[in-house]
């Protein structure tokens, strides 16, 4: 009999909340609900109530280290989450642990209780700032904690820059304390800087900071990209807040292993002026078989074979040559019921009256989305990760593409193949909200496999354009997909 897959172990360093709403109690529940194994390392037996924190309750550092030795003797720790550090000696021991650890470390700098009372000593704050922060992967302060760590009231952008200058790889600054209808967080790293935002649904929920950091640790322990881990952790917290319930005098987050709903997914943008900005792109039907071709001749040939959705992607040509290809394709499509998308060249697509535009993530930086939406064109967006999906959701496009599903030779991709399981997640998450297009390495046989996921469209390049008999392949694909294809009477 095969041994079951071992759960990733997450070391949880922090204080015990005797009321079970925050601290180690919340950490354990979060890690368990992410399919990981929690290793709680208690630093403090706090005394606190809704009236505030009255005693930090230091656990002997020697006992804490004995706990740690027991953990590392039997477990291969995949991530560490750090919360309350009550004493300078505790902080020094934690530093020694981190110097011997090569995996991801998440620091939730618990410097005071949200209900007030006793705070962490100043010497501990200084040690965290100068000695601990340079050893962690990501630090997750709220706005008061950011001010305490930087010793000034900086903007979130400048505060993140200040912390990163101290050596931390990334910051996620939580903006839930701000007076706003949106919960806005700011992420900064060498990989990217962006804002994540959700609608606020419930205020004053206890333990959200602990849960966010523990969710991040769990996602990283499972091997997620840091940006994806941040998005998924924020979605987990958002759902927990939305479903939160009363416990004593508190509103307490609800934990669950169920799939995240789209309503809980954050939206992502790169400029503060775009936070909360909405776009209204026209809806798309399910797009069915969706060839992507590089010249107008292929557009004509495939339309003649019954294709109703097609994308013209002209690469490595000057603007005038590209425009001529689009003009030729549209001239042939005149009076035909075809959904014709142009890749990237959105100004030309507007000028010439294309049905829609497809943009990659990098192209979203340059496109004027307001102008594009006002022109009435449909918009499709490529995604390859959860954080790119969060960016697409902020744009509210007409459809969302995921790829590459399989290895592909049609273009160089920095992303690993997504696979059918990830496509199924996209379909389940986005169904009834956005049509999903699968792309990358798709053949006739693979299209049949993908159809079982419920995806409404498959896009392909070489499976058609490099086939020995493109007409036969095209007809076979259309026959496969015909029962779920839906095309408008007019374009």
XYZ file of C-alpha atoms in Angstrom:
491
model
C 0.000 0.000 0.000
C 1.369 3.422 -0.965
C 2.133 5.880 1.801
C -0.094 8.981 1.779
C 1.467 12.269 0.718
C 3.043 13.984 3.709
C 1.557 17.340 4.621
C 3.994 20.269 4.505
C 4.944 21.322 8.039
C 4.646 25.005 8.982
C 6.378 26.282 12.136
C 4.162 28.803 13.933
C 6.003 31.095 16.342
C 3.744 33.315 18.419
C 1.634 33.984 21.463
C -1.388 32.084 22.744
C -4.619 34.064 22.866
C -6.560 32.560 25.808
C -9.834 33.433 24.066
C -8.922 31.471 20.927
C -9.616 34.271 18.446
C -6.124 35.262 17.326
C -2.489 34.268 17.754
C -1.454 30.617 17.687
C -5.068 29.374 17.816
C -5.941 31.209 14.584
C -2.624 30.156 13.036
C -3.281 26.455 13.677
C -6.757 26.559 12.168
C -5.511 28.411 9.098
C -2.632 26.017 8.444
C -4.852 22.954 8.897
C -7.419 24.323 6.485
C -4.692 24.751 3.879
C -3.810 21.076 4.073
C -0.571 21.678 5.986
C 0.612 20.459 9.388
C 0.978 23.143 12.101
C 3.906 23.107 14.541
C 2.973 25.649 17.247
C 5.913 27.201 19.061
C 4.580 29.256 21.974
C 6.426 32.463 22.856
C 3.883 33.932 25.276
C 0.837 32.906 27.312
C -0.914 36.216 26.979
C -3.572 37.610 29.272
C -6.033 39.617 27.240
C -9.711 40.352 26.786
C -11.860 42.792 24.894
C -10.560 45.412 27.345
C -7.014 44.971 26.097
C -3.757 43.082 26.660
C -2.779 43.094 30.340
C 0.162 40.673 30.353
C 2.481 39.370 27.644
C 3.123 36.203 29.662
C 6.613 35.364 28.483
C 7.331 31.671 27.986
C 10.850 30.777 29.113
C 13.116 31.076 26.062
C 14.778 27.799 27.066
C 11.411 26.028 26.997
C 10.647 27.649 23.664
C 13.917 26.320 22.249
C 13.161 22.877 23.652
C 9.888 22.983 21.684
C 11.833 23.995 18.605
C 14.366 21.164 18.934
C 11.523 18.654 19.243
C 9.942 20.018 16.066
C 13.046 19.905 13.889
C 13.932 16.416 15.129
C 10.821 14.916 13.542
C 9.653 17.354 10.861
C 11.044 18.885 7.702
C 9.824 22.451 8.114
C 8.711 24.021 4.828
C 7.849 27.535 6.083
C 7.959 29.633 9.256
C 5.386 32.161 10.395
C 6.376 34.570 13.191
C 3.878 36.508 15.281
C 4.251 37.872 18.820
C 7.842 38.254 20.059
C 7.481 39.351 23.717
C 11.091 39.673 24.902
C 14.546 40.518 23.593
C 15.960 37.090 24.492
C 13.093 35.425 22.608
C 13.911 37.613 19.621
C 17.572 36.635 19.772
C 16.727 32.920 19.794
C 14.356 33.385 16.855
C 17.158 35.055 14.931
C 19.328 31.971 15.514
C 16.526 29.740 14.160
C 16.249 31.849 11.022
C 19.977 31.763 10.391
C 19.710 27.967 10.173
C 16.620 27.954 7.947
C 16.611 28.335 4.165
C 12.870 28.264 3.430
C 10.254 31.040 3.311
C 9.699 33.089 6.483
C 6.641 35.269 7.063
C 6.772 37.943 9.756
C 3.517 39.351 11.089
C 4.963 42.061 13.358
C 2.540 41.879 16.304
C 3.640 44.928 18.271
C 0.420 45.569 20.194
C -3.063 44.141 20.675
C -5.776 45.648 18.488
C -7.866 46.100 21.652
C -5.103 48.105 23.347
C -3.146 47.633 26.560
C 0.426 46.382 26.975
C 2.741 46.709 23.979
C 5.951 44.996 22.938
C 9.061 46.655 24.522
C 10.891 49.201 22.387
C 14.125 47.160 22.412
C 12.229 44.240 20.857
C 10.778 46.506 18.185
C 14.282 47.737 17.373
C 15.640 44.175 17.220
C 12.814 43.102 14.906
C 13.505 46.081 12.680
C 17.285 45.706 12.564
C 17.937 41.967 13.034
C 14.823 39.937 12.185
C 13.452 41.755 9.135
C 16.609 41.197 7.022
C 16.152 37.430 7.509
C 12.510 37.070 6.447
C 10.893 36.527 3.066
C 7.917 38.811 3.545
C 6.737 41.100 6.323
C 3.001 41.890 6.720
C 2.500 45.001 8.860
C -0.762 46.890 9.179
C -0.624 50.683 9.034
C 0.128 51.262 12.775
C 2.794 48.540 12.674
C 4.336 50.077 9.561
C 4.617 53.385 11.392
C 6.237 51.660 14.385
C 8.748 49.782 12.250
C 9.745 52.783 10.141
C 9.448 55.242 13.077
C 7.617 57.705 10.877
C 4.279 58.117 9.097
C 5.327 57.255 5.582
C 3.021 56.413 2.695
C 2.588 52.694 2.089
C 4.860 52.951 -0.940
C 7.644 54.743 0.935
C 7.142 52.533 3.988
C 7.560 49.407 1.889
C 10.672 50.893 0.282
C 12.099 51.637 3.735
C 11.530 48.081 4.943
C 12.966 46.551 1.783
C 16.072 48.671 2.197
C 16.559 46.847 5.489
C 16.891 43.604 3.542
C 13.451 41.995 3.506
C 12.573 40.435 0.152
C 8.958 41.602 0.084
C 6.327 43.548 2.004
C 2.559 43.240 2.136
C 1.198 46.315 3.864
C -2.351 45.765 5.089
C -4.668 48.722 4.667
C -7.718 47.416 6.492
C -7.352 50.044 9.222
C -7.831 52.870 6.723
C -11.178 54.615 6.433
C -12.278 53.314 3.051
C -15.033 51.265 1.429
C -12.254 49.033 0.076
C -9.713 46.902 1.904
C -6.536 47.898 0.078
C -3.176 46.167 0.545
C 0.124 47.128 -1.068
C 2.632 44.487 -2.176
C 6.240 45.343 -2.969
C 9.066 43.043 -4.049
C 11.769 42.673 -6.684
C 9.203 40.789 -8.767
C 6.495 43.450 -8.821
C 4.777 46.260 -6.934
C 0.983 46.298 -6.926
C -2.205 47.055 -5.022
C -4.785 44.431 -4.064
C -8.288 45.443 -3.104
C -11.636 43.970 -2.085
C -14.895 45.458 -0.942
C -15.132 45.621 2.853
C -17.974 43.388 4.003
C -17.619 43.265 7.807
C -15.594 45.535 10.081
C -13.698 44.752 13.298
C -13.080 41.051 12.690
C -10.557 39.596 15.123
C -7.447 37.691 14.091
C -7.303 38.676 10.427
C -3.604 39.590 10.510
C -2.639 36.236 12.013
C -4.769 34.382 9.485
C -3.339 36.273 6.513
C 0.258 35.582 7.520
C -0.456 31.906 8.273
C -2.283 31.500 4.969
C 0.740 33.022 3.228
C 3.062 30.615 5.050
C 0.892 27.657 4.062
C 0.754 28.665 0.405
C 4.527 29.120 0.286
C 5.041 25.803 2.080
C 3.043 24.195 -0.734
C 5.343 25.736 -3.340
C 3.243 28.638 -4.603
C 4.872 31.635 -6.255
C 5.036 34.518 -3.757
C 2.678 36.714 -5.786
C 0.152 33.895 -6.124
C 0.485 33.128 -2.412
C -0.346 36.742 -1.546
C -3.444 36.745 -3.761
C -4.693 33.390 -2.453
C -4.052 34.365 1.172
C -5.979 37.602 0.766
C -8.854 35.686 -0.856
C -8.898 33.231 2.075
C -9.097 36.087 4.574
C -11.762 37.904 2.550
C -13.962 34.818 2.561
C -13.362 34.324 6.279
C -14.409 37.905 6.948
C -17.489 37.656 4.735
C -18.621 34.511 6.551
C -17.487 35.627 10.000
C -19.718 35.122 13.036
C -20.047 36.392 16.598
C -18.087 34.653 19.354
C -18.445 36.325 22.723
C -17.852 40.057 22.222
C -15.945 39.480 18.968
C -16.595 38.977 15.293
C -14.418 35.978 14.415
C -13.149 34.833 11.040
C -14.564 31.590 9.646
C -12.160 28.938 8.380
C -12.968 26.526 5.573
C -11.344 24.130 3.123
C -13.893 24.901 0.427
C -12.761 26.457 -2.844
C -12.494 30.240 -2.860
C -15.458 31.999 -4.495
C -14.925 34.678 -7.118
C -16.499 37.309 -4.846
C -13.599 36.823 -2.410
C -10.841 37.125 -4.993
C -8.946 40.425 -4.793
C -8.455 42.716 -7.744
C -5.007 43.936 -8.710
C -3.685 47.125 -10.259
C -0.333 48.848 -10.510
C -1.278 52.507 -10.113
C -3.149 53.934 -7.105
C -5.434 55.972 -9.366
C -6.790 52.719 -10.839
C -7.924 51.301 -7.473
C -11.660 50.689 -7.659
C -11.907 51.889 -11.267
C -14.331 49.752 -13.265
C -14.579 49.039 -16.982
C -17.605 47.747 -18.840
C -16.547 45.592 -21.743
C -19.310 43.852 -23.721
C -20.021 40.237 -22.882
C -18.775 37.423 -25.082
C -20.513 34.144 -25.789
C -18.555 30.933 -25.365
C -16.077 31.150 -28.222
C -15.729 27.483 -29.219
C -12.835 26.567 -31.495
C -10.594 29.627 -31.564
C -7.629 29.565 -33.993
C -4.829 32.109 -33.563
C -3.116 32.884 -36.876
C -0.392 35.217 -38.075
C -1.705 36.464 -41.422
C -4.897 37.375 -43.268
C -4.598 34.427 -45.664
C -5.120 32.017 -42.781
C -8.119 34.049 -41.617
C -9.744 33.594 -45.034
C -8.952 29.883 -45.270
C -10.312 29.044 -41.817
C -13.454 31.144 -42.152
C -14.168 29.197 -45.357
C -13.985 25.984 -43.278
C -16.641 27.217 -40.832
C -14.599 28.881 -38.079
C -16.622 31.575 -36.286
C -13.999 32.914 -33.856
C -10.436 33.784 -34.865
C -7.546 35.925 -33.698
C -4.979 37.636 -35.878
C -1.649 37.842 -34.064
C 0.988 39.487 -36.234
C 4.414 39.546 -34.607
C 7.733 41.048 -35.701
C 6.160 43.306 -38.324
C 6.008 47.074 -38.535
C 2.753 48.864 -37.746
C 1.886 49.517 -41.377
C 2.319 45.882 -42.415
C 0.244 44.785 -39.438
C -2.465 47.269 -40.332
C -2.603 45.951 -43.882
C -3.061 42.405 -42.588
C -5.956 43.564 -40.401
C -7.504 45.527 -43.297
C -7.292 42.473 -45.564
C -8.856 40.198 -42.971
C -11.713 42.599 -42.224
C -12.388 43.139 -45.914
C -12.883 39.406 -46.336
C -15.030 39.183 -43.191
C -17.422 41.906 -44.322
C -21.018 40.729 -43.813
C -19.838 37.428 -42.309
C -20.874 36.442 -38.787
C -17.375 36.086 -37.353
C -15.878 37.131 -34.040
C -12.570 38.613 -35.182
C -10.034 39.522 -32.488
C -6.833 41.494 -33.012
C -3.870 40.718 -30.776
C -2.234 43.700 -29.092
C -2.837 46.433 -31.722
C -5.842 47.937 -29.970
C -5.744 51.403 -31.595
C -5.830 49.857 -35.060
C -8.583 47.467 -33.989
C -10.700 50.425 -32.872
C -9.945 52.408 -36.023
C -10.855 49.551 -38.368
C -13.831 48.217 -36.428
C -12.704 44.785 -35.241
C -14.983 42.698 -33.029
C -12.458 42.565 -30.209
C -8.897 42.799 -28.939
C -6.776 40.278 -27.053
C -4.118 41.624 -24.702
C -1.345 39.924 -22.790
C -0.542 41.059 -19.266
C 2.346 43.226 -20.443
C 0.099 44.906 -23.022
C -2.335 46.008 -20.288
C 0.293 48.503 -19.097
C 0.231 50.381 -22.402
C -3.403 50.097 -23.478
C -5.901 52.848 -22.707
C -8.601 50.622 -21.251
C -11.102 53.452 -20.902
C -10.838 54.293 -24.601
C -11.029 50.619 -25.520
C -14.156 50.057 -23.418
C -15.852 53.196 -24.769
C -15.219 51.957 -28.327
C -17.398 48.928 -27.585
C -14.808 46.286 -28.466
C -14.696 42.976 -26.648
C -11.555 42.382 -24.630
C -9.795 39.098 -23.920
C -6.911 38.875 -21.443
C -4.210 36.231 -21.032
C -3.510 34.800 -17.579
C -0.883 32.342 -16.405
C -1.157 32.643 -12.611
C -3.469 33.681 -9.787
C -1.974 37.139 -9.521
C -2.487 37.704 -13.245
C -6.070 36.527 -12.806
C -6.489 39.164 -10.085
C -5.245 41.753 -12.584
C -7.731 40.544 -15.200
C -10.609 40.733 -12.703
C -9.826 44.401 -12.075
C -10.233 45.063 -15.799
C -13.521 43.110 -16.074
C -12.827 41.784 -19.587
C -15.101 39.953 -22.001
C -13.230 36.659 -21.590
C -10.217 35.292 -19.714
C -7.656 32.961 -21.281
C -5.450 30.536 -19.337
C -2.272 29.025 -20.674
C -0.181 27.305 -21.561
C -2.233 24.241 -20.697
C 0.420 21.984 -22.258
C 3.967 22.467 -23.477
C 3.915 24.690 -26.538
C 6.394 25.444 -29.311
C 4.529 28.391 -30.822
C 6.108 30.949 -28.484
C 8.582 31.155 -25.616
C 6.717 30.981 -22.280
C 8.146 31.888 -18.854
C 5.385 29.806 -17.203
C 5.210 26.055 -16.706
C 2.285 24.187 -18.266
C -0.887 24.749 -16.264
C -2.432 21.334 -16.818
C -6.046 20.183 -16.779
C -6.412 20.493 -12.991
C -5.567 24.202 -13.041
C -7.911 24.737 -15.994
C -10.674 23.044 -14.024
C -10.042 25.484 -11.149
C -10.337 28.446 -13.550
C -13.566 27.091 -15.050
C -15.114 26.419 -11.627
C -14.066 29.827 -10.299
C -15.172 31.882 -13.305
C -18.246 29.993 -14.534
C -21.309 32.204 -15.063
C -19.037 35.277 -14.797
C -16.485 35.058 -17.613
C -16.005 32.714 -20.580
C -12.720 30.823 -20.223
C -10.396 30.115 -23.146
C -7.752 27.381 -22.845
C -4.610 27.856 -24.929
C -1.190 26.294 -25.335
C -0.182 22.967 -26.875
C -3.775 21.965 -27.656
C -4.348 19.271 -30.271
C -7.528 17.521 -31.412
C -7.024 14.744 -28.863
C -6.265 17.192 -26.051
C -9.257 19.347 -26.964
C -11.463 16.338 -26.349
C -9.902 15.888 -22.896
C -10.308 19.565 -22.052
C -13.949 19.575 -23.035
C -14.706 17.478 -19.935
C -13.713 20.437 -17.725
C -16.604 22.507 -19.060
C -14.311 25.059 -20.682
C -16.181 26.901 -23.407
C -13.338 27.528 -25.819
C -9.972 26.154 -26.894
C -7.475 28.270 -28.793
C -4.790 26.747 -30.950
C -2.114 27.689 -33.418
C 0.100 24.916 -34.763
C -2.515 22.150 -34.401
C -4.252 23.754 -37.379
C -1.662 25.826 -39.238
C 0.982 23.072 -39.250
C -1.379 20.162 -39.864
C -0.885 18.030 -42.962
C -4.542 18.571 -43.772
C -5.789 21.684 -41.994
C -9.271 21.360 -43.500
C -9.865 17.926 -42.007
C -8.458 18.955 -38.605
C -10.609 22.093 -38.551
C -13.780 20.162 -39.379
C -12.984 17.550 -36.708
C -12.501 20.261 -34.101
C -15.736 21.996 -35.038
C -17.631 18.694 -34.898
C -16.188 18.038 -31.454
C -17.239 21.409 -30.120
C -20.467 22.109 -31.978
C -22.891 21.237 -29.189
C -21.461 23.890 -26.843
C -20.620 26.550 -29.414
C -22.843 29.598 -29.532
C -22.418 32.272 -32.148
C -24.245 35.595 -32.511
C -26.440 36.292 -35.495
C -24.726 39.597 -36.024
C -21.247 40.928 -35.331
